[in-house]
mmCIF file with all atom_site columns, N, CA and C and ligand atoms in Angstrom:
data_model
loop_
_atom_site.group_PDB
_atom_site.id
_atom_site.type_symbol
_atom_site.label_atom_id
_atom_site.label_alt_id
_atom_site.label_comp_id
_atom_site.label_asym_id
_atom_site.label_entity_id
_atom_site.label_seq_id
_atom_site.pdbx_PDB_ins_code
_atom_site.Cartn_x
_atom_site.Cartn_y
_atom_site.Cartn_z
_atom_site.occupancy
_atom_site.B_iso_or_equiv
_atom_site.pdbx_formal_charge
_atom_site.auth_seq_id
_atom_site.auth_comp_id
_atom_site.auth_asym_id
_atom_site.auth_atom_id
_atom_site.pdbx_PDB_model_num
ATOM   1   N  N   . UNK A 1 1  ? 154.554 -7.165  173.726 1.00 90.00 ? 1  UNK A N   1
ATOM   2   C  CA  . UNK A 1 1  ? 155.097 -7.904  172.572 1.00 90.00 ? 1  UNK A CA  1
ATOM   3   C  C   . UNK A 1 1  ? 154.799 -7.142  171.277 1.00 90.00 ? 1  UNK A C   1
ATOM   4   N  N   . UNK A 1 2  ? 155.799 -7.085  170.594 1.00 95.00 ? 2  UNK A N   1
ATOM   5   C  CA  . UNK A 1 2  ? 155.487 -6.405  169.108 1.00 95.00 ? 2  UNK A CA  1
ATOM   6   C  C   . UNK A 1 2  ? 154.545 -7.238  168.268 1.00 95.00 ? 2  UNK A C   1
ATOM   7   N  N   . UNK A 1 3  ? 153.659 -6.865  167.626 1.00 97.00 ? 3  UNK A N   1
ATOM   8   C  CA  . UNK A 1 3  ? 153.192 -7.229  166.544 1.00 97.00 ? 3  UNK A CA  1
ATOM   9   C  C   . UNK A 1 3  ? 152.532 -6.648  165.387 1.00 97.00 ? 3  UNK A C   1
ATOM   10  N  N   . UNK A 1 4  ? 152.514 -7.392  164.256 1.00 98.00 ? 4  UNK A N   1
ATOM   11  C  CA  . UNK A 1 4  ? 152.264 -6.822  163.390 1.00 98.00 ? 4  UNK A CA  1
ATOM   12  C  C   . UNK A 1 4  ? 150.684 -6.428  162.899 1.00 98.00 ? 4  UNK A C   1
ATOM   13  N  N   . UNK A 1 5  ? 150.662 -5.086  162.779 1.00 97.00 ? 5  UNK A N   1
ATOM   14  C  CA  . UNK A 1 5  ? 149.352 -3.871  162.470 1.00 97.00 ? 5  UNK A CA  1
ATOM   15  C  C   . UNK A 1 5  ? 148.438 -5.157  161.722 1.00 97.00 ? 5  UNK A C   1
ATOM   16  N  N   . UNK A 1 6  ? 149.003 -5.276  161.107 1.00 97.00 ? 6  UNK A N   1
ATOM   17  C  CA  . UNK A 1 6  ? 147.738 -6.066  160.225 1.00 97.00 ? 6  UNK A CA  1
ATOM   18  C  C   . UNK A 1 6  ? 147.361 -7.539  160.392 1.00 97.00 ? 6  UNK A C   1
ATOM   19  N  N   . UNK A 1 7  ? 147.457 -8.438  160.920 1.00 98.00 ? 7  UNK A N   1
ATOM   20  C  CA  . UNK A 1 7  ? 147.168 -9.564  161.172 1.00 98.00 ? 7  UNK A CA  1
ATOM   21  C  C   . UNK A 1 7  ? 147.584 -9.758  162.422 1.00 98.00 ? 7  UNK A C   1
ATOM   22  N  N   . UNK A 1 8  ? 148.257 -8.942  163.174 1.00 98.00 ? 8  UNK A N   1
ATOM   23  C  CA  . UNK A 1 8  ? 148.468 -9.293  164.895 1.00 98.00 ? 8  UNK A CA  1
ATOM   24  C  C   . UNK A 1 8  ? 149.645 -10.490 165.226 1.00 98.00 ? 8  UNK A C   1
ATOM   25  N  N   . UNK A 1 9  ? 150.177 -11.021 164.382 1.00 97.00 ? 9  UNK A N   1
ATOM   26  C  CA  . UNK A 1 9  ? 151.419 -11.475 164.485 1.00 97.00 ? 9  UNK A CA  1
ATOM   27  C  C   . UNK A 1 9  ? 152.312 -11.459 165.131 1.00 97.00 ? 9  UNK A C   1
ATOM   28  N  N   . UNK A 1 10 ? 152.990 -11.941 166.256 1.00 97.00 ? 10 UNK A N   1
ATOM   29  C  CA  . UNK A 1 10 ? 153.750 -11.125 166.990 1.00 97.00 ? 10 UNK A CA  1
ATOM   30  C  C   . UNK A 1 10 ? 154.983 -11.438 165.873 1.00 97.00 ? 10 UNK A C   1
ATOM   31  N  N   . UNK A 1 11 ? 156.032 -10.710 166.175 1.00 97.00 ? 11 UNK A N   1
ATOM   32  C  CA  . UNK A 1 11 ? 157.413 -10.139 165.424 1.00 97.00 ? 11 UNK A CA  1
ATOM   33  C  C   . UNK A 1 11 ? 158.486 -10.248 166.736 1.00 97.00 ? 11 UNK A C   1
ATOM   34  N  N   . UNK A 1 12 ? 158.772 -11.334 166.934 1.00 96.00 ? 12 UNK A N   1
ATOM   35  C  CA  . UNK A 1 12 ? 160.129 -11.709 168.385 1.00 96.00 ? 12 UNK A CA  1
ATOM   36  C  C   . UNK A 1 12 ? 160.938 -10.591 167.193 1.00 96.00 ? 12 UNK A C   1
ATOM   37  N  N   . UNK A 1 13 ? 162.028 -10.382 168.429 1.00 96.00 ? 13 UNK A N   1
ATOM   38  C  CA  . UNK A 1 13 ? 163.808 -9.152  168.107 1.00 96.00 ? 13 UNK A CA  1
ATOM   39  C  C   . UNK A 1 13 ? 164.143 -10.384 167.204 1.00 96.00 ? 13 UNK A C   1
ATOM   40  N  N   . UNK A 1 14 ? 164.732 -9.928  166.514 1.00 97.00 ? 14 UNK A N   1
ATOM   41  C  CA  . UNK A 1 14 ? 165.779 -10.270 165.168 1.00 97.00 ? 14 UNK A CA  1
ATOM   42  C  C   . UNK A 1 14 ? 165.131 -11.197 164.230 1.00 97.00 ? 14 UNK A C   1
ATOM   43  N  N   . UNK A 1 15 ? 164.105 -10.244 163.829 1.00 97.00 ? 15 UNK A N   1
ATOM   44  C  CA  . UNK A 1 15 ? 163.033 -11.015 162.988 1.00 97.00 ? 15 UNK A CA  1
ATOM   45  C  C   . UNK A 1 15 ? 162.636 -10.057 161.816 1.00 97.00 ? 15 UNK A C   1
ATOM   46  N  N   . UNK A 1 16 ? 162.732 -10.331 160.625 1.00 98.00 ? 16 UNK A N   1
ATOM   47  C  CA  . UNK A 1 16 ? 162.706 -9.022  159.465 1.00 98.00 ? 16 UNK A CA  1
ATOM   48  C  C   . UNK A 1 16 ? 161.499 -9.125  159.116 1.00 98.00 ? 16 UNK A C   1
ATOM   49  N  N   . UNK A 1 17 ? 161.129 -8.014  159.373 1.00 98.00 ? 17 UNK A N   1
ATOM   50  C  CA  . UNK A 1 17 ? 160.002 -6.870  159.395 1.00 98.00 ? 17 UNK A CA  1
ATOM   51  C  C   . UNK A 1 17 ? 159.862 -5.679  158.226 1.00 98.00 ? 17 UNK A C   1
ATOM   52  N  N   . UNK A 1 18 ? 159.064 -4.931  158.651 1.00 98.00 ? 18 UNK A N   1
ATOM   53  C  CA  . UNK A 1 18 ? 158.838 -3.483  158.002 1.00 98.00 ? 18 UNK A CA  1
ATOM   54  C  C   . UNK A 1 18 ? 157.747 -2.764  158.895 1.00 98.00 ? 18 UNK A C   1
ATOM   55  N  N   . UNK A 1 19 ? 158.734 -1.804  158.618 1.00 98.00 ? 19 UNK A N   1
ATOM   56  C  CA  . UNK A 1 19 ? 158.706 -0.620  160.139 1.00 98.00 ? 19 UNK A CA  1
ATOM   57  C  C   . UNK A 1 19 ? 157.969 0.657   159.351 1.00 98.00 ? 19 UNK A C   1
ATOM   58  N  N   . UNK A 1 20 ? 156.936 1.192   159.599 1.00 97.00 ? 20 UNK A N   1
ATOM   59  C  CA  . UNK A 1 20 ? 156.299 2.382   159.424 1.00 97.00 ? 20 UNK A CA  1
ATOM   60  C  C   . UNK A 1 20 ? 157.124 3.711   159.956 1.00 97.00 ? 20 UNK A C   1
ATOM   61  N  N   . UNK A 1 21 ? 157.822 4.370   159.828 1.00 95.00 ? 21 UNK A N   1
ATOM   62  C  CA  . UNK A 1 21 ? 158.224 5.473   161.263 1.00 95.00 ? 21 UNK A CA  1
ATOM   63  C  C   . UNK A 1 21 ? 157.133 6.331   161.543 1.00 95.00 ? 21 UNK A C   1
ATOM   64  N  N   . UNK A 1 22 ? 156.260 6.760   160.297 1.00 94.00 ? 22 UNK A N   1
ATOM   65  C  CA  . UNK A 1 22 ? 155.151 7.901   160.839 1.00 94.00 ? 22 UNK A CA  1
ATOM   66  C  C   . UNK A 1 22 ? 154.675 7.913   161.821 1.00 94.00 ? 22 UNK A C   1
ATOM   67  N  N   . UNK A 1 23 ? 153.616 6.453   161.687 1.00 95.00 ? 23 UNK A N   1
ATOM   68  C  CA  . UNK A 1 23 ? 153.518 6.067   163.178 1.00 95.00 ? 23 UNK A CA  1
ATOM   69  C  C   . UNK A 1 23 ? 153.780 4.520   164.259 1.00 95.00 ? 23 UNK A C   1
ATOM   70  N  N   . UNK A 1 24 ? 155.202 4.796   163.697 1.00 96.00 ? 24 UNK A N   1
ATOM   71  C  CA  . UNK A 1 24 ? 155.944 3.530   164.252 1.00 96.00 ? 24 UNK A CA  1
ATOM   72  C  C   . UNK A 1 24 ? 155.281 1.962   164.502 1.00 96.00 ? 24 UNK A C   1
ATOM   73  N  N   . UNK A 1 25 ? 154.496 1.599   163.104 1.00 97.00 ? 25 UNK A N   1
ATOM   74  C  CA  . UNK A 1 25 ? 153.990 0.692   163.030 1.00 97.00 ? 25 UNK A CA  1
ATOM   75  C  C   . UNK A 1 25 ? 154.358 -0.269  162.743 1.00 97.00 ? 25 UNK A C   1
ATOM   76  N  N   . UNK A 1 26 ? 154.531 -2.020  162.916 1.00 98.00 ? 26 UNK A N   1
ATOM   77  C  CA  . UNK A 1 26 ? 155.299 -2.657  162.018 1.00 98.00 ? 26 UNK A CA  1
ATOM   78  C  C   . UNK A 1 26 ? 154.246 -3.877  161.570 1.00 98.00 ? 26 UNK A C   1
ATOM   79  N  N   . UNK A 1 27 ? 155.006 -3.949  160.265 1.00 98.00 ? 27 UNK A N   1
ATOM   80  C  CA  . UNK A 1 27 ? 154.543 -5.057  159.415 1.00 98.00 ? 27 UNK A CA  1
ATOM   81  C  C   . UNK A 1 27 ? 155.000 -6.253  159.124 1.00 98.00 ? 27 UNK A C   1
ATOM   82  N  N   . UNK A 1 28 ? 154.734 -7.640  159.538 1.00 98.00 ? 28 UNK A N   1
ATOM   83  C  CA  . UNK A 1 28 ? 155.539 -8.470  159.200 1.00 98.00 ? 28 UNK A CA  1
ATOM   84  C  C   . UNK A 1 28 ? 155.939 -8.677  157.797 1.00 98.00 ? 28 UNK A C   1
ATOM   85  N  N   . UNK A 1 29 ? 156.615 -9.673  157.409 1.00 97.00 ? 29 UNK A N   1
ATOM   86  C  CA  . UNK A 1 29 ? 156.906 -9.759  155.745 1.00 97.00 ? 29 UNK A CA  1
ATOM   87  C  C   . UNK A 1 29 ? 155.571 -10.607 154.730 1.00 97.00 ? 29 UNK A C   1
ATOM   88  N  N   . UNK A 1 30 ? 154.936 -11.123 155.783 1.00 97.00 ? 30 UNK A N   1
ATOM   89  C  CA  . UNK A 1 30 ? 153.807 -12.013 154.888 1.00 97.00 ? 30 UNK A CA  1
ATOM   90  C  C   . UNK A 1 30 ? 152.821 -10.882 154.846 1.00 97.00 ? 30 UNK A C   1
ATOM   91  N  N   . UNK A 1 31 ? 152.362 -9.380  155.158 1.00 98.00 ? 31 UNK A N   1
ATOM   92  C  CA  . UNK A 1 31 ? 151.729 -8.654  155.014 1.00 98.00 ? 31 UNK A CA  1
ATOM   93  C  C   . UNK A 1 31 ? 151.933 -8.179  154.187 1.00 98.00 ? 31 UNK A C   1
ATOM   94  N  N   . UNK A 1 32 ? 153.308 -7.487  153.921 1.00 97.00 ? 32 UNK A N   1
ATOM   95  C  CA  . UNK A 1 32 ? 153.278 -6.314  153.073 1.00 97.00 ? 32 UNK A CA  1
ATOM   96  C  C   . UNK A 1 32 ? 154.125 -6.701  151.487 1.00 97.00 ? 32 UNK A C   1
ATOM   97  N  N   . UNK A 1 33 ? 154.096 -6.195  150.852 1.00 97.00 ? 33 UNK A N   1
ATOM   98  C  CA  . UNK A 1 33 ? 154.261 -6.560  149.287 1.00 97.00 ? 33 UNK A CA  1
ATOM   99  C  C   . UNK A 1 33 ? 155.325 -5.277  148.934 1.00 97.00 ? 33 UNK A C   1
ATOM   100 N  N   . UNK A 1 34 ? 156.504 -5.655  148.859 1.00 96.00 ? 34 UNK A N   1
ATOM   101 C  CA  . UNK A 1 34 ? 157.517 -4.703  148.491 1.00 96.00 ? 34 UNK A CA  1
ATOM   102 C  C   . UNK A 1 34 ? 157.635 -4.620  147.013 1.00 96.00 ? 34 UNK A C   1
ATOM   103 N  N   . UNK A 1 35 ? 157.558 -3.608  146.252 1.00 95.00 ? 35 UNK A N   1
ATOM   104 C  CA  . UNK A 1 35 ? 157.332 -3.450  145.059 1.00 95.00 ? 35 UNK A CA  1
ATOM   105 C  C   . UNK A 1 35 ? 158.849 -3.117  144.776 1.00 95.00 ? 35 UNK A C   1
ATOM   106 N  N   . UNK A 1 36 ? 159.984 -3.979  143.887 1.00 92.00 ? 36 UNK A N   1
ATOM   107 C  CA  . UNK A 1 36 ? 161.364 -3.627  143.740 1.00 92.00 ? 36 UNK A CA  1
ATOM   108 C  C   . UNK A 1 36 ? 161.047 -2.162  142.803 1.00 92.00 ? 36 UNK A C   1
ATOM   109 N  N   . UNK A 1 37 ? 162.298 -1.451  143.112 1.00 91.00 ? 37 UNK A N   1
ATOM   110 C  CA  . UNK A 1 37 ? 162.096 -0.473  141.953 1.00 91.00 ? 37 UNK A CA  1
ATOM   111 C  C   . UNK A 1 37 ? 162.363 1.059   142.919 1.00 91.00 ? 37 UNK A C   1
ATOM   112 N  N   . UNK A 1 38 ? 161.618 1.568   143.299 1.00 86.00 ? 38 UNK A N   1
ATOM   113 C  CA  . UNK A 1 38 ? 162.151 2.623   144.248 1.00 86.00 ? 38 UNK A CA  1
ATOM   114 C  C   . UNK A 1 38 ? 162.065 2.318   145.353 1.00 86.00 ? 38 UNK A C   1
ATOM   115 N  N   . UNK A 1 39 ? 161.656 1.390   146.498 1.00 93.00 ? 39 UNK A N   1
ATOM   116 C  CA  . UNK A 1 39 ? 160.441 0.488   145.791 1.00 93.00 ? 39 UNK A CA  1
ATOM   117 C  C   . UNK A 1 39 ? 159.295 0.690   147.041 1.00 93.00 ? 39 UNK A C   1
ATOM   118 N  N   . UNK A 1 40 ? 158.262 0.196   146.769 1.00 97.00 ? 40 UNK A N   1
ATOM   119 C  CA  . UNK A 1 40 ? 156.731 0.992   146.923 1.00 97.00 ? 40 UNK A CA  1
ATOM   120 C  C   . UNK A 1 40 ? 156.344 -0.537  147.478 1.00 97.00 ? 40 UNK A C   1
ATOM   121 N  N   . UNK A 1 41 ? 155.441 -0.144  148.863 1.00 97.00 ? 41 UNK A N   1
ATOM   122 C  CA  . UNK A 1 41 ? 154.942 -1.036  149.478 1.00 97.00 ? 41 UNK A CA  1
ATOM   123 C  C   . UNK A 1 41 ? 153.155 -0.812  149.800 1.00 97.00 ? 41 UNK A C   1
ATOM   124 N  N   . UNK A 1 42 ? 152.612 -2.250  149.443 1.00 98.00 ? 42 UNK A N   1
ATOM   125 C  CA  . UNK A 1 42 ? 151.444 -2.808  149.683 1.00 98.00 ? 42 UNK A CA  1
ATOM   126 C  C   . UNK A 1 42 ? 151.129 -2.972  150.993 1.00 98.00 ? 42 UNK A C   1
ATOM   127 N  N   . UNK A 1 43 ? 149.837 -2.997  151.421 1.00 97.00 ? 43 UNK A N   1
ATOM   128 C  CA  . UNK A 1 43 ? 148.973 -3.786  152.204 1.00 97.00 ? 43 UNK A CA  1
ATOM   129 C  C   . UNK A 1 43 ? 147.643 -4.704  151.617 1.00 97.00 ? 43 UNK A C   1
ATOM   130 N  N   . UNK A 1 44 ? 147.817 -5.673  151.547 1.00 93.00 ? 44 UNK A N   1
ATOM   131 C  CA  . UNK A 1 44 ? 146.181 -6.259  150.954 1.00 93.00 ? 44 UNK A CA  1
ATOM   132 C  C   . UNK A 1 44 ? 146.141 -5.751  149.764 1.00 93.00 ? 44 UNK A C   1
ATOM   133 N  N   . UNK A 1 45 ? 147.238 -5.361  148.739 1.00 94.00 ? 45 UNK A N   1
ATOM   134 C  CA  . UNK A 1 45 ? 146.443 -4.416  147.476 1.00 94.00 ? 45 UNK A CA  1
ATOM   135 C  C   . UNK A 1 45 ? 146.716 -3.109  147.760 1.00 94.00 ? 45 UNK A C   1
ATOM   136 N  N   . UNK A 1 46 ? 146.654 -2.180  149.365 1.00 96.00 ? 46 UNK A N   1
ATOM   137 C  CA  . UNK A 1 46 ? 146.503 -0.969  149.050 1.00 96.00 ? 46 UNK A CA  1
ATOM   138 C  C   . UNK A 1 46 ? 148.018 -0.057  149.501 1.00 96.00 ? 46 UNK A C   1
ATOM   139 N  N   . UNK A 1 47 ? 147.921 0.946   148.902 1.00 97.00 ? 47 UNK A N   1
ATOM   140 C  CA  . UNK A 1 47 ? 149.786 1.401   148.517 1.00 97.00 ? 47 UNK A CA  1
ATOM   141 C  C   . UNK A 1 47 ? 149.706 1.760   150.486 1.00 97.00 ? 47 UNK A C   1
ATOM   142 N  N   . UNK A 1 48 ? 150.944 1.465   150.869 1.00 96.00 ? 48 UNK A N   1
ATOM   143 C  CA  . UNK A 1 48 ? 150.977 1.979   152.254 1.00 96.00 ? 48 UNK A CA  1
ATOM   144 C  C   . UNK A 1 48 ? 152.033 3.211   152.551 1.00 96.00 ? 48 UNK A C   1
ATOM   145 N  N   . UNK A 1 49 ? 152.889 3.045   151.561 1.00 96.00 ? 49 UNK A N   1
ATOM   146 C  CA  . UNK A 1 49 ? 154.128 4.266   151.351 1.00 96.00 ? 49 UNK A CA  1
ATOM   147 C  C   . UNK A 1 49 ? 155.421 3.580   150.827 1.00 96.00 ? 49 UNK A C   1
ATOM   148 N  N   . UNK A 1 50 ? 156.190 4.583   150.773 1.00 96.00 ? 50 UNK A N   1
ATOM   149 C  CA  . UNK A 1 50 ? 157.195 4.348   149.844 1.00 96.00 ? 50 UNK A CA  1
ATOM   150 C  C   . UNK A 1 50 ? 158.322 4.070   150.704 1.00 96.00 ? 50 UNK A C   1
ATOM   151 N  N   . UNK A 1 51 ? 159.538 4.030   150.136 1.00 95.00 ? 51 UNK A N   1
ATOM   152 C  CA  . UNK A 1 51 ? 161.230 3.789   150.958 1.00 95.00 ? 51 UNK A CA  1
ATOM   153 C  C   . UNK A 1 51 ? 161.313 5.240   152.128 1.00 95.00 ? 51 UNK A C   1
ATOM   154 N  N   . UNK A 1 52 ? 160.822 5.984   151.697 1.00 96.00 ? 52 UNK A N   1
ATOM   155 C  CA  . UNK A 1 52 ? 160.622 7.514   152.808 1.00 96.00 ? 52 UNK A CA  1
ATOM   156 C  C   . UNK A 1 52 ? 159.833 7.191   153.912 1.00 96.00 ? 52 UNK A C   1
ATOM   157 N  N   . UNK A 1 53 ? 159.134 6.373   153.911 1.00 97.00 ? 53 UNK A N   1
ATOM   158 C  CA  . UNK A 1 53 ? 158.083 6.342   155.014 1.00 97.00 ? 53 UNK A CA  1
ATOM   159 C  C   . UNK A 1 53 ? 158.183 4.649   155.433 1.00 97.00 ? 53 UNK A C   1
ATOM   160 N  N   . UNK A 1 54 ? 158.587 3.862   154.933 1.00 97.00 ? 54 UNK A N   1
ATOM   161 C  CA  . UNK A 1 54 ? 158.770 2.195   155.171 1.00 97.00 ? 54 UNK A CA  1
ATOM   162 C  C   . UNK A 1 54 ? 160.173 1.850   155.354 1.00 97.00 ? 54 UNK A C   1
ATOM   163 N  N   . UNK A 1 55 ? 160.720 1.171   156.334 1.00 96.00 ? 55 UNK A N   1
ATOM   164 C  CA  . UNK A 1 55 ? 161.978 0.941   155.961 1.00 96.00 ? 55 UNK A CA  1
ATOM   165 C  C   . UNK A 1 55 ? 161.611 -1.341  156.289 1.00 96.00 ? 55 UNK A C   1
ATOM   166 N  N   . UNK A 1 56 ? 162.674 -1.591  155.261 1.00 96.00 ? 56 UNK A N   1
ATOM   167 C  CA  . UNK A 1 56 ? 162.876 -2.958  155.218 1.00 96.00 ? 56 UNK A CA  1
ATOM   168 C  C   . UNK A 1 56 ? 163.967 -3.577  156.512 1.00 96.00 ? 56 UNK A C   1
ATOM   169 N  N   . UNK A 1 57 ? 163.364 -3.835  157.724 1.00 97.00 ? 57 UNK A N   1
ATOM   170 C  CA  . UNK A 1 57 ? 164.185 -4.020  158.350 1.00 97.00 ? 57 UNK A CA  1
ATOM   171 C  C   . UNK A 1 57 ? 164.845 -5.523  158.491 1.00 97.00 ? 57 UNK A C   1
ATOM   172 N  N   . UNK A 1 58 ? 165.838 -5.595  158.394 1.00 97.00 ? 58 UNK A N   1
ATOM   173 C  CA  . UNK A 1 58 ? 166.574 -7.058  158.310 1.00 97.00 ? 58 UNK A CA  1
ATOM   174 C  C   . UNK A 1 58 ? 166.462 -8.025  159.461 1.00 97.00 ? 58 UNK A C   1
ATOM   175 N  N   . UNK A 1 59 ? 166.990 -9.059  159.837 1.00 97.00 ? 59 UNK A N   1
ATOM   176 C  CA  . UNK A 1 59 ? 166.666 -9.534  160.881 1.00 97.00 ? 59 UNK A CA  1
ATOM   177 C  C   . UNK A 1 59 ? 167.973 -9.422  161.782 1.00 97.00 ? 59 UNK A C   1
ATOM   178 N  N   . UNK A 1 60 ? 169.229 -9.214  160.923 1.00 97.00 ? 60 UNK A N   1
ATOM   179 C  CA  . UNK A 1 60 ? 170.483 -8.838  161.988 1.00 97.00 ? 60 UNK A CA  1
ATOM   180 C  C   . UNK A 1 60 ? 170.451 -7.310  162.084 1.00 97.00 ? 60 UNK A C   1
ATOM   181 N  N   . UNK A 1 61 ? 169.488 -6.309  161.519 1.00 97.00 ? 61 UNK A N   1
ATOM   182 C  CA  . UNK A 1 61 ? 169.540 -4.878  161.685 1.00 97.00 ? 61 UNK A CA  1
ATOM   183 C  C   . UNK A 1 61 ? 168.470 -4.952  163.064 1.00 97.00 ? 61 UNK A C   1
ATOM   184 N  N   . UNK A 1 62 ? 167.741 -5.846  163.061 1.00 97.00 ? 62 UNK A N   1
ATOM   185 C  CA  . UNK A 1 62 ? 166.318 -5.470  164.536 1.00 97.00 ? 62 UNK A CA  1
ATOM   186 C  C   . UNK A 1 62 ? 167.000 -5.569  165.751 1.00 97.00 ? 62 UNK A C   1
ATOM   187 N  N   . UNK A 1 63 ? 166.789 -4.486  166.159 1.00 93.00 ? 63 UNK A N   1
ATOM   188 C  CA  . UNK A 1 63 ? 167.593 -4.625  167.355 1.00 93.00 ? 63 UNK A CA  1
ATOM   189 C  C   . UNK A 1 63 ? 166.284 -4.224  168.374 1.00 93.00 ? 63 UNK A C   1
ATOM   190 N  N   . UNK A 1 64 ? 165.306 -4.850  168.589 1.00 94.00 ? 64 UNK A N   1
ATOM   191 C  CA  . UNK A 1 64 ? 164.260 -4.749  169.072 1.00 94.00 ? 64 UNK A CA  1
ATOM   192 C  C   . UNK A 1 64 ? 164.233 -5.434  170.452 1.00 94.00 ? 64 UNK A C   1
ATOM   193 N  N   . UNK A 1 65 ? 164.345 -4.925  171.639 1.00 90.00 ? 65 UNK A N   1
ATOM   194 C  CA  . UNK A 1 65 ? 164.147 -5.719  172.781 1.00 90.00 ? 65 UNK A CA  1
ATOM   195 C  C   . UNK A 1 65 ? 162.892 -6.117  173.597 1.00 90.00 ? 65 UNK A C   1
ATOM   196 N  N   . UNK A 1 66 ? 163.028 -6.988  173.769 1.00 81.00 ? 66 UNK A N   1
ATOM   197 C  CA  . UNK A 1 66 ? 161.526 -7.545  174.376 1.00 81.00 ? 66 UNK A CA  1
ATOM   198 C  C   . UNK A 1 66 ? 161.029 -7.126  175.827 1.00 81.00 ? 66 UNK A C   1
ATOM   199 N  N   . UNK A 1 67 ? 160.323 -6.942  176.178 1.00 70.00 ? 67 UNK A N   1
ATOM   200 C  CA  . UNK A 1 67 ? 159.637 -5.688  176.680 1.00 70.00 ? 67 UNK A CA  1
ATOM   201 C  C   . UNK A 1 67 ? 160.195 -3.804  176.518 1.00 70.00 ? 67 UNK A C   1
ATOM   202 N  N   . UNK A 1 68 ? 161.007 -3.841  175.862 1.00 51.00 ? 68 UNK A N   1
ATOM   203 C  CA  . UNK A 1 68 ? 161.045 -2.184  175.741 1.00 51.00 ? 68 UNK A CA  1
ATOM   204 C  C   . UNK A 1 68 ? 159.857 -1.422  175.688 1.00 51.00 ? 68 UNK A C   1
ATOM   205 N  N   . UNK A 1 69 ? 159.227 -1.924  175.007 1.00 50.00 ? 69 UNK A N   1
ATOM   206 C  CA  . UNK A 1 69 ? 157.830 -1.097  174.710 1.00 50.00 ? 69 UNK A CA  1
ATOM   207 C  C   . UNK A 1 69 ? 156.858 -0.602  175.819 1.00 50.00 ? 69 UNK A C   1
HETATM 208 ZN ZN1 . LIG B 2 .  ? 151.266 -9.548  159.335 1.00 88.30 ? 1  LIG B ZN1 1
#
């Protein structure tokens, strides 16, 4: 089951998230703090990366299947 790095959350498919690619981590939306603007994302306060390294994934873009992993 997917869940999210920081509080262990699971994240069911078609559920909007935020996806790390570096190391394909994901974050639910009550974790991370999207800063509008270029825009620049939080954890707890601390910067986690930018639109290059985070993507905002939607809940009709997750195309996440349950057990793939
Ligand atoms: Zn979380």
């Amino acid at each position: 089951m997917r869940k999210c790095e920081h509080c262990e959350k699971p994240i069911p498919p078609e559920t909007e998230h935020y996806h790390r690619q570096e190391d394909d981590e994901h974050y639910c939306i009550e974790c991370l703090e999207e800063v509008p603007g270029d825009p620049l994302f939080f954890l707890g306060g601390e910067y986690l990366g930018d639109s290059d390294q985070i993507s905002h994934v939607e809940s009709y873009d997750d195309d996440y299947e349950e057990g793939a992993e």
